[in-house]
Short mmCIF file of C-alpha atoms and ligand atoms in Angstrom, two decimals:
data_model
loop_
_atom_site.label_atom_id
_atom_site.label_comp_id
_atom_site.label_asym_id
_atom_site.label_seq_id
_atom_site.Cartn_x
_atom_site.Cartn_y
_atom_site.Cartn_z
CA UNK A 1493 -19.16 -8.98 -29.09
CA UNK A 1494 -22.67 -9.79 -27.96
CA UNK A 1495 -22.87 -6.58 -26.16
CA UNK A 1496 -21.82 -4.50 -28.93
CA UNK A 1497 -24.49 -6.23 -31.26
CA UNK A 1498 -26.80 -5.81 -28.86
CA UNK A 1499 -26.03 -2.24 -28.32
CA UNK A 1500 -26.39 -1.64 -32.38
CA UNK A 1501 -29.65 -3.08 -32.08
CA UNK A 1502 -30.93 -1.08 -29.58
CA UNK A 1503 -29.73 1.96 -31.46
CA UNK A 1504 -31.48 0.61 -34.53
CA UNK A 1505 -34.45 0.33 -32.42
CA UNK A 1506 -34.27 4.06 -31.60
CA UNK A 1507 -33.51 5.30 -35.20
CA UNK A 1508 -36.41 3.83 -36.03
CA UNK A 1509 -38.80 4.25 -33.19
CA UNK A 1510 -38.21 8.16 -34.69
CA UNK A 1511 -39.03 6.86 -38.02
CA UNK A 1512 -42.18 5.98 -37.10
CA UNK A 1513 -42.24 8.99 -34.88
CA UNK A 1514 -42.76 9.98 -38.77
CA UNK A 1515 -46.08 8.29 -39.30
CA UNK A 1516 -47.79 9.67 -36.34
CA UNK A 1517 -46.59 13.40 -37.86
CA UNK A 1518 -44.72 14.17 -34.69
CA UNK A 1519 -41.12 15.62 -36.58
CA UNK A 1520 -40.37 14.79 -40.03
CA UNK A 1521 -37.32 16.75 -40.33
CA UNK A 1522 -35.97 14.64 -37.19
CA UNK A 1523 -37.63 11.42 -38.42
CA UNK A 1524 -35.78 11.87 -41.60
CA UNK A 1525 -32.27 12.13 -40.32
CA UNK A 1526 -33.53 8.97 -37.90
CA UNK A 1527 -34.76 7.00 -41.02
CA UNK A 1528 -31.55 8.08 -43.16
CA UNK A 1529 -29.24 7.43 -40.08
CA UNK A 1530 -31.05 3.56 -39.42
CA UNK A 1531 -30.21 2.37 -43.39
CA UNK A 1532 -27.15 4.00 -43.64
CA UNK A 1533 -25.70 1.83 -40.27
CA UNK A 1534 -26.34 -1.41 -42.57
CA UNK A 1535 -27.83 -3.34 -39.33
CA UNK A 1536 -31.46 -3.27 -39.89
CA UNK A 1537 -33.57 -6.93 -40.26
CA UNK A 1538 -34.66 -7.39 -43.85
CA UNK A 1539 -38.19 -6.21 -42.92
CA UNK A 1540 -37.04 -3.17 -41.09
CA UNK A 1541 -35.32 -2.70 -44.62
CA UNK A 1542 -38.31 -2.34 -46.68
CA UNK A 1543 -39.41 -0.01 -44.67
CA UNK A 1544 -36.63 1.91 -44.24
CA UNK A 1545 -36.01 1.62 -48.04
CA UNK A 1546 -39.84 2.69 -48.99
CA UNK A 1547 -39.37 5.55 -46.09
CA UNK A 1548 -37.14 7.48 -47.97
CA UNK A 1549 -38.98 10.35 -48.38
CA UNK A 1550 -39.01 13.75 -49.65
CA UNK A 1551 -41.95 16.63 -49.31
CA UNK A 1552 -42.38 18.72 -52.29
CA UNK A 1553 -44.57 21.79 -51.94
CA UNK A 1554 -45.49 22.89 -55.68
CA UNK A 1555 -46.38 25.84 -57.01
CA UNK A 1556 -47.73 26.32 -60.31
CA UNK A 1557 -49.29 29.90 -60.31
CA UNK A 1558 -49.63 31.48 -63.68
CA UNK A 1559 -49.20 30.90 -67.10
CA UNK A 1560 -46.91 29.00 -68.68
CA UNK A 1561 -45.76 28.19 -65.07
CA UNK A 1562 -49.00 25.40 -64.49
CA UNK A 1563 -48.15 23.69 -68.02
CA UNK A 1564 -44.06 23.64 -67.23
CA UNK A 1565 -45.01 22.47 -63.16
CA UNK A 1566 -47.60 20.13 -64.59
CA UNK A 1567 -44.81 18.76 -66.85
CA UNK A 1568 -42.00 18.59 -63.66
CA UNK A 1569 -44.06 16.55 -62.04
CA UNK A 1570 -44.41 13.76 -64.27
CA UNK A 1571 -40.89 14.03 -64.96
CA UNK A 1572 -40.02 13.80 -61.47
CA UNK A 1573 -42.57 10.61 -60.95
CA UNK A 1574 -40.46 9.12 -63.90
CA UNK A 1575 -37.21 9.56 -61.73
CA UNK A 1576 -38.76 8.47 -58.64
CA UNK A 1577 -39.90 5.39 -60.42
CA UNK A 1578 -36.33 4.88 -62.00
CA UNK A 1579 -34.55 5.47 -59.30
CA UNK A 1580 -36.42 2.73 -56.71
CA UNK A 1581 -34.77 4.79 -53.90
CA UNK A 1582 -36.97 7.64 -52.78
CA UNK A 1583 -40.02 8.78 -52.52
CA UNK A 1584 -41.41 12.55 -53.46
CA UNK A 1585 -44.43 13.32 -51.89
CA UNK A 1586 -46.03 16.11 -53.51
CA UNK A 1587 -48.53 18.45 -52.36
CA UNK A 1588 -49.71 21.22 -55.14
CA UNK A 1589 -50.77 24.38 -53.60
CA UNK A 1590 -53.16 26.72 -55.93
CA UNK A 1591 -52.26 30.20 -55.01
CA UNK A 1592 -51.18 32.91 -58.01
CA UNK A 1593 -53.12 35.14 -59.69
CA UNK A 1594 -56.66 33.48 -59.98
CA UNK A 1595 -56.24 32.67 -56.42
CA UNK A 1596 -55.88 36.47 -56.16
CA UNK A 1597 -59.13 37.48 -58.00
CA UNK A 1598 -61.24 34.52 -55.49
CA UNK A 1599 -59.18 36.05 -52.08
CA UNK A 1600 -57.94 39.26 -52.92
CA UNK A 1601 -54.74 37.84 -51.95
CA UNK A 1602 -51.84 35.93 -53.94
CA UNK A 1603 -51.47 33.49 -51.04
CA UNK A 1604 -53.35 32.39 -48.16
CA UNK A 1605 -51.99 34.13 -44.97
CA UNK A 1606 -50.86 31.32 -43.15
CA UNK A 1607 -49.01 30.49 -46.70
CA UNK A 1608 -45.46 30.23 -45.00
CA UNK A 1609 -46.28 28.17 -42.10
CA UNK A 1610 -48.03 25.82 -44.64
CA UNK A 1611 -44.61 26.07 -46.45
CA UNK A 1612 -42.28 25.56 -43.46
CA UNK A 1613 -42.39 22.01 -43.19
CA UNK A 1614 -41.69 20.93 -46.55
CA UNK A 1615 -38.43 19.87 -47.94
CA UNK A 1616 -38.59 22.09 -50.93
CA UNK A 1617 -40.67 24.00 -53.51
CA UNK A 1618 -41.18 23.74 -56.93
CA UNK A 1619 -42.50 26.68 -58.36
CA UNK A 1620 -43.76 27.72 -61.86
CA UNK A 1621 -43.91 31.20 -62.22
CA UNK A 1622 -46.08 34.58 -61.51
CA UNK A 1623 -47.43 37.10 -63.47
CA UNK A 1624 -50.97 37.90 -64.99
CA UNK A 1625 -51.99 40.72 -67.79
CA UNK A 1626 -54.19 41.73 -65.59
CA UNK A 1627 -52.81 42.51 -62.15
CA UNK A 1628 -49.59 44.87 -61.92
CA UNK A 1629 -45.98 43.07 -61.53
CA UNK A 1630 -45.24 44.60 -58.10
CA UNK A 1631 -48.69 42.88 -56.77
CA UNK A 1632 -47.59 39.30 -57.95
CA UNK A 1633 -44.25 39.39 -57.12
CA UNK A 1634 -44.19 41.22 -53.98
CA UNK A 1635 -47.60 39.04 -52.99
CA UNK A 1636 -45.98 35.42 -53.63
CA UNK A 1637 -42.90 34.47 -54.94
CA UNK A 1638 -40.92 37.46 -52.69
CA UNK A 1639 -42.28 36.89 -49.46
CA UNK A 1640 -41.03 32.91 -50.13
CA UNK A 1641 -37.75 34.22 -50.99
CA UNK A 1642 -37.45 36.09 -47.99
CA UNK A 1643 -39.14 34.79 -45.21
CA UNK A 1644 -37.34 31.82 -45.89
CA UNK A 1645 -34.22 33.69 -46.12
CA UNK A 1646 -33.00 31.71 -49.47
CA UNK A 1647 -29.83 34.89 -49.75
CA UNK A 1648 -28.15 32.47 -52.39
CA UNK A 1649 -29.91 32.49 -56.16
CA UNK A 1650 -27.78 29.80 -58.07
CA UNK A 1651 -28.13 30.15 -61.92
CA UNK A 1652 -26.17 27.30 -63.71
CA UNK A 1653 -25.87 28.29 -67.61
CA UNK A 1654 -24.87 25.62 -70.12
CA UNK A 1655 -24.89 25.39 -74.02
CA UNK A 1656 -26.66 21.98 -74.01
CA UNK A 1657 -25.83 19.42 -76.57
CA UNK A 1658 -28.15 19.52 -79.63
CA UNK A 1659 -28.87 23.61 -78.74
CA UNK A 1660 -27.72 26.05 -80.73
CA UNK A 1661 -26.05 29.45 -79.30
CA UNK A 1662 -26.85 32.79 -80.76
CA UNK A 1663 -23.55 32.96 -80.41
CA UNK A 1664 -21.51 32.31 -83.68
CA UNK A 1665 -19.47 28.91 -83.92
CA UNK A 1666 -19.94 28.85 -80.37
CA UNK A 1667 -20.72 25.62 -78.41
CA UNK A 1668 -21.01 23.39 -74.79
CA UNK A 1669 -17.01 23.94 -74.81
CA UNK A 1670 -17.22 27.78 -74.33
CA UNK A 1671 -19.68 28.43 -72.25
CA UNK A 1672 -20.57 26.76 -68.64
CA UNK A 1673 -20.98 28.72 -65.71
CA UNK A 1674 -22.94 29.46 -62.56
CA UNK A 1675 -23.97 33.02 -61.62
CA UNK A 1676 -24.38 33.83 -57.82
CA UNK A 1677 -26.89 36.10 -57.23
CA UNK A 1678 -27.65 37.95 -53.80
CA UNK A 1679 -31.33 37.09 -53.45
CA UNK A 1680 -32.26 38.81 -49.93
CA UNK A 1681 -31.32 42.62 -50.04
CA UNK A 1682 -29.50 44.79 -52.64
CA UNK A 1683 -31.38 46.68 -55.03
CA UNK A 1684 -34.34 44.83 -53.88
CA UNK A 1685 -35.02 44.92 -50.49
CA UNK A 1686 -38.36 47.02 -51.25
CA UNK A 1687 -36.87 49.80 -49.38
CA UNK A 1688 -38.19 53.03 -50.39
CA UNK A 1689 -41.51 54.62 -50.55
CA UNK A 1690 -43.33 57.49 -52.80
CA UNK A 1691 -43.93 61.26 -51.04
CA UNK A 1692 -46.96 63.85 -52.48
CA UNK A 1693 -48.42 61.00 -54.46
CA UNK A 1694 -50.13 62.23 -57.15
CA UNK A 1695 -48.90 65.67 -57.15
CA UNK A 1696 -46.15 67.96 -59.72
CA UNK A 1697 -43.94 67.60 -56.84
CA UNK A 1698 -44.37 63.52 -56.12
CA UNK A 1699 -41.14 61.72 -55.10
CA UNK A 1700 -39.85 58.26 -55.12
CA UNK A 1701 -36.98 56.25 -53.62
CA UNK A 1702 -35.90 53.00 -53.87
CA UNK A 1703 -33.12 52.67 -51.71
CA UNK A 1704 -30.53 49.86 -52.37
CA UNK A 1705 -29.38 47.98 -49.00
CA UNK A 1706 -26.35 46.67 -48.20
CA UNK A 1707 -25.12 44.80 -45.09
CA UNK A 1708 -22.43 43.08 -44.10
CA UNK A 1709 -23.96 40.19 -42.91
CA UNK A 1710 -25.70 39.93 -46.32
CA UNK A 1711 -22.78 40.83 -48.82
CA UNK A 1712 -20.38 38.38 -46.82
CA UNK A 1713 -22.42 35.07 -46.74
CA UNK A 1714 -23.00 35.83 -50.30
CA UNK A 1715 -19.04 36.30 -51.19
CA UNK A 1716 -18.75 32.65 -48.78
CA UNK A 1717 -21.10 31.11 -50.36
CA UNK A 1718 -19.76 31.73 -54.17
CA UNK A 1719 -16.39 31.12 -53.12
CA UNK A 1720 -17.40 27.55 -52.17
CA UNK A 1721 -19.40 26.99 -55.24
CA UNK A 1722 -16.35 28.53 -56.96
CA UNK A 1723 -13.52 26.18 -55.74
CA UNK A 1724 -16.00 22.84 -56.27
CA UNK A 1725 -15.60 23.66 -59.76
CA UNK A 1726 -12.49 22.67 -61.93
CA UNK A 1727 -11.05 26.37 -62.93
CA UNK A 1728 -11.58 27.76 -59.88
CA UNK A 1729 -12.72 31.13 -60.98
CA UNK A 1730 -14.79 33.56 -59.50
CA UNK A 1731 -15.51 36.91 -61.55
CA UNK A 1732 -17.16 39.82 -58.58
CA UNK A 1733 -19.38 41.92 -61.02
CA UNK A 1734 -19.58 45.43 -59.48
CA UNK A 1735 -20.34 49.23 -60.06
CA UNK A 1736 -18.06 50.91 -57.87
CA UNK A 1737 -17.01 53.44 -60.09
CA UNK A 1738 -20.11 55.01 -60.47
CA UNK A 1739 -21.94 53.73 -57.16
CA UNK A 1740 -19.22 54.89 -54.36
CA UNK A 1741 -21.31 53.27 -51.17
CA UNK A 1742 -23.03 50.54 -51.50
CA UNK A 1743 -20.65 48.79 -54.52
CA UNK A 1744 -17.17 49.65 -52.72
CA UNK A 1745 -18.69 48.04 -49.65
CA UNK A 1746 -19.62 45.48 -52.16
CA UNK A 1747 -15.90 44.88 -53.32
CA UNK A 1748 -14.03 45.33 -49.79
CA UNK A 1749 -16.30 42.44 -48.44
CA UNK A 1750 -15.22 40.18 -51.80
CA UNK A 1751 -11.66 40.82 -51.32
CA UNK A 1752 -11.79 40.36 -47.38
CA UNK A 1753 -13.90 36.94 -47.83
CA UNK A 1754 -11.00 36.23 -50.74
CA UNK A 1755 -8.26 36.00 -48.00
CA UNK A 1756 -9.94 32.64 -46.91
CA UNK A 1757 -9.81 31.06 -50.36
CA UNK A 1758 -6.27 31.30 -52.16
CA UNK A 1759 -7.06 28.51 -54.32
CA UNK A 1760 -9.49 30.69 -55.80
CA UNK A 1761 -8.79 33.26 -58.62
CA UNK A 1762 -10.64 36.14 -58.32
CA UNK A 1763 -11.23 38.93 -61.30
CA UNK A 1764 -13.74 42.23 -60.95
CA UNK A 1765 -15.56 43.32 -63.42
CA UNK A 1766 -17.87 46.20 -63.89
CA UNK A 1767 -21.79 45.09 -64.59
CA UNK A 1768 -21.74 47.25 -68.16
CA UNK A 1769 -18.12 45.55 -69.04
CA UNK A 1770 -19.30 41.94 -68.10
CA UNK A 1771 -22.76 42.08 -70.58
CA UNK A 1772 -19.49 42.39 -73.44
CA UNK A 1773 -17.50 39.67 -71.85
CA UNK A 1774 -20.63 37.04 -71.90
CA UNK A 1775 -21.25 37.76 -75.61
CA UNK A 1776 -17.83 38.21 -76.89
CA UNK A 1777 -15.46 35.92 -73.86
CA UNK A 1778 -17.51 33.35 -73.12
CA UNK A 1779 -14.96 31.24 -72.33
CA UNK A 1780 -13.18 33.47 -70.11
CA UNK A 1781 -16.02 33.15 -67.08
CA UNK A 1782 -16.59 30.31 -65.12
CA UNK A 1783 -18.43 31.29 -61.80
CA UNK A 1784 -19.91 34.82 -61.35
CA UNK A 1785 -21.51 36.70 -58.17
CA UNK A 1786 -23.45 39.55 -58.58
CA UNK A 1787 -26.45 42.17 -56.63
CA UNK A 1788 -29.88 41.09 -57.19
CA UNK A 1789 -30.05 43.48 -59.60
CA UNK A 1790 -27.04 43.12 -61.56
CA UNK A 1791 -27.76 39.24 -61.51
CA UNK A 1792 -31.15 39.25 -62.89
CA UNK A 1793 -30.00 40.56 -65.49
CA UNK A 1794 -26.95 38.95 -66.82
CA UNK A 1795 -28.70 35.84 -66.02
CA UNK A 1796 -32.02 36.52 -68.58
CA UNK A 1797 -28.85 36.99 -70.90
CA UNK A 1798 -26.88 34.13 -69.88
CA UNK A 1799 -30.18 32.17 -70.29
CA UNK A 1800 -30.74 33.83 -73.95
CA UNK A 1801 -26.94 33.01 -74.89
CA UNK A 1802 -27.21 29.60 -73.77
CA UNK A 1803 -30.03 28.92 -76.42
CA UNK A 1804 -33.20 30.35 -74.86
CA UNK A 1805 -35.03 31.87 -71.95
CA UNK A 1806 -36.48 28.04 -71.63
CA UNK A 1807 -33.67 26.07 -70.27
CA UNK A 1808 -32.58 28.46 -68.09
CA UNK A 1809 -32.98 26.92 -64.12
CA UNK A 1810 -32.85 28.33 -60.75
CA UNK A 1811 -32.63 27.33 -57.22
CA UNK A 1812 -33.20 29.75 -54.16
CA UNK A 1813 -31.65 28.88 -51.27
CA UNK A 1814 -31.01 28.48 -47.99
CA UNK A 1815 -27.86 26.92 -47.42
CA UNK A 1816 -28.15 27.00 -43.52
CA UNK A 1817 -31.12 24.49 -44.57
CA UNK A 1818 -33.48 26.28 -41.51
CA UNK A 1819 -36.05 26.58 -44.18
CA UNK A 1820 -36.98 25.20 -47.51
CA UNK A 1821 -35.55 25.91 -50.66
CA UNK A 1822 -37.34 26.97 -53.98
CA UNK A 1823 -36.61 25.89 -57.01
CA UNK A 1824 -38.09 27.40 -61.03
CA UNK A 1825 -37.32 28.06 -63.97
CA UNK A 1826 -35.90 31.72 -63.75
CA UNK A 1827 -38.72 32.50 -67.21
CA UNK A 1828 -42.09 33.93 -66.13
CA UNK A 1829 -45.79 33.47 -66.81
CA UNK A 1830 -45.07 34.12 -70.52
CA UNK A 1831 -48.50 35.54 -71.55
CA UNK A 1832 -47.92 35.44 -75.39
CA UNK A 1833 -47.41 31.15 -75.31
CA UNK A 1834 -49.52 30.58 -72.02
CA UNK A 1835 -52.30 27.75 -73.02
CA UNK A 1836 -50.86 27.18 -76.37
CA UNK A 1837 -48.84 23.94 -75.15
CA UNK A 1838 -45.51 25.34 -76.43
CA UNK A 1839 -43.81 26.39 -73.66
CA UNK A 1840 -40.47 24.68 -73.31
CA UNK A 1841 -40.37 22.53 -70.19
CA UNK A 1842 -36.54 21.72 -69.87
CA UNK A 1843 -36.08 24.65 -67.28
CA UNK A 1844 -38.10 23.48 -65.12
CA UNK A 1845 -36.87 19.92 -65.53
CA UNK A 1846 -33.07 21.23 -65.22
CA UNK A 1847 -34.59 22.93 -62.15
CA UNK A 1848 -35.61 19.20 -60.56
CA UNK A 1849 -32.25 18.12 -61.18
CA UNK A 1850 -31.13 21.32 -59.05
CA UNK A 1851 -33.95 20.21 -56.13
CA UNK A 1852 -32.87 16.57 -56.26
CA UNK A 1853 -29.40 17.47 -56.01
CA UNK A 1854 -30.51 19.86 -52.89
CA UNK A 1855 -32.31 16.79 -51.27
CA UNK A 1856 -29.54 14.60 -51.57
CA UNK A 1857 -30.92 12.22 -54.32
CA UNK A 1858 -27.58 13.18 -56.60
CA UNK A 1859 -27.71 9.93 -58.56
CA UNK A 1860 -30.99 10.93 -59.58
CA UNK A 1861 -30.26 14.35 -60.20
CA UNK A 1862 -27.30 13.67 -62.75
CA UNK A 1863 -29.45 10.69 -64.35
CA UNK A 1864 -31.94 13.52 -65.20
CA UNK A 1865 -29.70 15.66 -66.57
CA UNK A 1866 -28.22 13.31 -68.62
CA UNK A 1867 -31.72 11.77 -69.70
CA UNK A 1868 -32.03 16.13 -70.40
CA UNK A 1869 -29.41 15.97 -72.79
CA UNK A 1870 -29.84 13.32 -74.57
CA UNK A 1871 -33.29 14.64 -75.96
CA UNK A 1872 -31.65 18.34 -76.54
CA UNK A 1873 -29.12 16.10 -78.24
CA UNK A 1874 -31.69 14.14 -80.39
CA UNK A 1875 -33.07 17.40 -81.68
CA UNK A 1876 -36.72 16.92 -80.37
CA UNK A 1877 -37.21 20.83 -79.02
CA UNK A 1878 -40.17 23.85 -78.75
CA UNK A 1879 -40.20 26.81 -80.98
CA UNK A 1880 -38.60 28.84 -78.74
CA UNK A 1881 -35.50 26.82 -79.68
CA UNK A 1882 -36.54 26.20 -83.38
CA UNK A 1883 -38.12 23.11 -83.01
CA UNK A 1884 -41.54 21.90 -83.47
CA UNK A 1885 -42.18 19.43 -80.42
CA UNK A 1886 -44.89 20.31 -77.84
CA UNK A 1887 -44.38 20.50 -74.00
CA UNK A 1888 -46.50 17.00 -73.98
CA UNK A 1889 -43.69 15.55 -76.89
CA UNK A 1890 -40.51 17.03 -74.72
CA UNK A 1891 -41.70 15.97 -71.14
CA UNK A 1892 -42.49 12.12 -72.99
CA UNK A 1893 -38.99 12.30 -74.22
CA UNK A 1894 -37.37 12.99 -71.42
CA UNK A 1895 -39.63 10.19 -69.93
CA UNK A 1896 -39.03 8.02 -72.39
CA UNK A 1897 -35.19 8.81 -72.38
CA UNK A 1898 -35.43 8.12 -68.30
CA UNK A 1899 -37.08 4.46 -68.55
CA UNK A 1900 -34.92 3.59 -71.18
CA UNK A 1901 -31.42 4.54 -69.88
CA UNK A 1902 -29.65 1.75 -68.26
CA UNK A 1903 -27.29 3.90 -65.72
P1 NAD B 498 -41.24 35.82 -69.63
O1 NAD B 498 -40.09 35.04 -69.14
O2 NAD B 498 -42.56 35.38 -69.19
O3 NAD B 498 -41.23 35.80 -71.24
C1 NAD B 498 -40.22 36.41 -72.03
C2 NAD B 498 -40.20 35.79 -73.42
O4 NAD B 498 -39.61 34.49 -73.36
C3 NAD B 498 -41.59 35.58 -74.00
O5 NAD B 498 -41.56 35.81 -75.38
C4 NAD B 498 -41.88 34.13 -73.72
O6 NAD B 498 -42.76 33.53 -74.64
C5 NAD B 498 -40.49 33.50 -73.79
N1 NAD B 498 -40.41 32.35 -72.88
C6 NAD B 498 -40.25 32.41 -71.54
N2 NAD B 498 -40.25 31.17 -71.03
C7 NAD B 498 -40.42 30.32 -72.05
C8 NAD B 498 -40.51 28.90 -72.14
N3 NAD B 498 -40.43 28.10 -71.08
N4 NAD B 498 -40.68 28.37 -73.37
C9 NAD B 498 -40.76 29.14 -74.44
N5 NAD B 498 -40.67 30.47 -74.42
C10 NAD B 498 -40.51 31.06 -73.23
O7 NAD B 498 -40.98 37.33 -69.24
P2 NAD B 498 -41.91 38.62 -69.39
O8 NAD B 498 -42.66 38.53 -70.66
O9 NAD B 498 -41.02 39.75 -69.11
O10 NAD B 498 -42.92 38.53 -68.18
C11 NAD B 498 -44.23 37.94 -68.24
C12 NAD B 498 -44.79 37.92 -66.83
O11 NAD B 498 -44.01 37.03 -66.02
C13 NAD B 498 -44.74 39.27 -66.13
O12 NAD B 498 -45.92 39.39 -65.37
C14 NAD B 498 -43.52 39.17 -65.21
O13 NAD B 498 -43.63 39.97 -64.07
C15 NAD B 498 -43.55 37.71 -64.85
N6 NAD B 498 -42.25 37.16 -64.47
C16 NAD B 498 -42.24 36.29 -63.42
C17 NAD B 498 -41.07 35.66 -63.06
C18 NAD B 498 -41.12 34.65 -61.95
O14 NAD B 498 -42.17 34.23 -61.53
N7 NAD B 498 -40.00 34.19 -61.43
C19 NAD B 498 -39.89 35.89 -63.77
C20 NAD B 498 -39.92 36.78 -64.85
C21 NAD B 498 -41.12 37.40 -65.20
MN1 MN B 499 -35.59 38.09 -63.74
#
């Protein structure tokens, strides 16, 4: 008896002599798992319990970049202080990194070069969005938010789509009942894998490829992955969108790779559908989908429309990830810079918020993460909303709502 106490102490001592490993910066990632590891045994003193209690930390690399993405980051953050501060549990420590476009008119660059290392030790990123009138698309994407995407291998793009209470569909008579899914989307190769490159540039006879790539490593953790997400939710439904009719390589690869990964989930039920015949289904069978995987390209799309059928490009929340957890994740809004609302103080913040709830959720805060979402709906609920969903609130009057609604709620 009073060796085994003894041996939990010493144990104790160890989980938390790599806790404070912590402090001195020597492995936070380790230090974590140590710090998690020391309250979750229940044995520490009361003092080691403070600590352990205000040591629950998570690092949150932001980036706001351009546009509307600094106002709708700006407003995340404060959010995410409120559920910090409601919560009592964790701790985010945020560090706010100022690369995008302007960075790219100081440095000639989008972000600095050692911009991934700097990345590599956080937990996760919050990012705003890219894009400038003044610098081509290819330059901002390709410069910032696609190296993050890939060199931290985040293959899985997760795209949750609701009709939110208090938010109207374009839809007709359509509402939260008929429409809540997830779309999958392949976020490391496909369509854009950037492979490809232009021949007699500049001349009659100039040529351009942009070859789509597809491997089986890639197209089978994808399939995995959506199956999973697929048979944690109730109907158990996973739609594979495709084009092998018309693209005979790449998308019958595609679909032998679904139906081989399909042999490992019978619970699941599995339908195909071709990209052209889904955009119909989402506006006329809502109710029919539940969980959809899709290319890169074929997913960026039906997602913008997912977003536009589930009220507005606004609400609509992403996560990148990497569900091997080797690097950080990245989580946005799946909008852009928005040039025709950036500065006016009207862009609609609740992506990005939704977004949080998707990173919380990720870090393993998912009390917080479903209090925000319900603190989320309630103010869609209440009717305060931006003109992009007919309202006439401010970014300032949503993110103090959703405050408000935070403080206020007593679960
Ligand atoms: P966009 O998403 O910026 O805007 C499309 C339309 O939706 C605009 O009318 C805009 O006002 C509206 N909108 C978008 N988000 C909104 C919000 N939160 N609240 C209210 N209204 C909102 O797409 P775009 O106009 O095609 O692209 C603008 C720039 O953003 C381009 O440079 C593009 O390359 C870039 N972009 C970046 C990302 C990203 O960083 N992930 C995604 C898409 C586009
Ligand atoms: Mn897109």
């Amino acid at each position: 008896m009073i060796a085994n106490v003894h041996d939990r102490r010493s144990v104790e001592k160890i989980y938390l002599r790599e806790a404070f490993d912590f402090d001195a910066g020597i492995n936070s990632r380790r230090a974590r798992r140590a710090r998690l590891a020391a309250s979750a045994s229940g044995h520490a003193t009361r003092a080691e319990e403070g600590f352990v209690k205000d040591m629950r930390e998570h690092r949150i690399a932001a980036i706001p970049a351009d546009g509307i993405g600094k106002e709708v980051i700006a407003a995340g953050l404060e959010v995410m202080q409120a559920v910090e501060a409601r919560d009592g549990g964790f701790r985010l420590a945020v560090e706010t990194f100022p690369w995008g476009s302007d960075y790219y008119r100081k440095h000639g660059v989008m972000m600095a070069a050692d911009g991934l290392a700097a990345l590599r030790n956080f937990d996760a990123i919050y990012f705003g969005a890219v894009g400038d009138k003044d610098i081509p698309d290819h330059v901002t994407l390709w410069g910032l938010r696609l190296p993050i995407c890939q060199g931290f291998d985040q293959y899985a793009n997760l795209r949750p789509t609701r009709i939110l209470p208090g938010i109207k569909s374009p839809l007709a008579g359509r509402g939260p009942a008929d429409l809540d899914w997830v779309i999958i989307r392949e976020n490391s190769e496909g369509e854009y894998a950037g492979n490809g490159g232009r021949v007699h540039r500049g001349l009659p006879e100039e040529v351009a490829t942009e070859t789509a790539i597809f491997t089986r490593v890639g197209v089978e953790r994808i399939m995995r992955f959506a199956f999973d997400v697929a048979r944690s939710r109730p109907r158990r439904l996973l739609t594979v969108v495709t084009k092998s009719n018309a693209q005979r390589h790449g998308m019958v690869f595609w679909d032998e790779i679904a139906a081989l990964v399909g042999k490992d989930y019978p619970e699941v039920t599995v339908d195909k559908e071709l990209v052209d015949a889904m955009t119909t289904r989402m506006v006329l069978k809502p109710e029919t989908i539940d969980t959809v995987v899709a290319t890169n390209l074929h997913a960026d799309i039906l997602s913008d429309l997912a977003a536009a059928l589930a009220g507005s490009l606004g609400i609509a929340p992403t996560a990148n990830l990497d569900p091997s957890r080797r690097f950080p994740s990245m989580f946005e809004p799946i909008h852009g810079s928005a040039f025709d609302i950036a500065g006016k103080g009207i862009a609609n913040p609740i992506a990005t918020f939704w977004t949080g709830a998707l990173m919380l959720d990720h870090l393993g805060e998912k009390d917080a993460a479903s209090r925000l979402m319900r603190a989320i709906e309630r103010v869609t609920a209440s009717g305060i909303a931006t003109p992009d969903l007919g309202g006439r609130a401010t970014t300032r009057e949503v993110t103090a709502a959703v405050c408000d609604a935070l403080r206020s709620a007593n679960t």
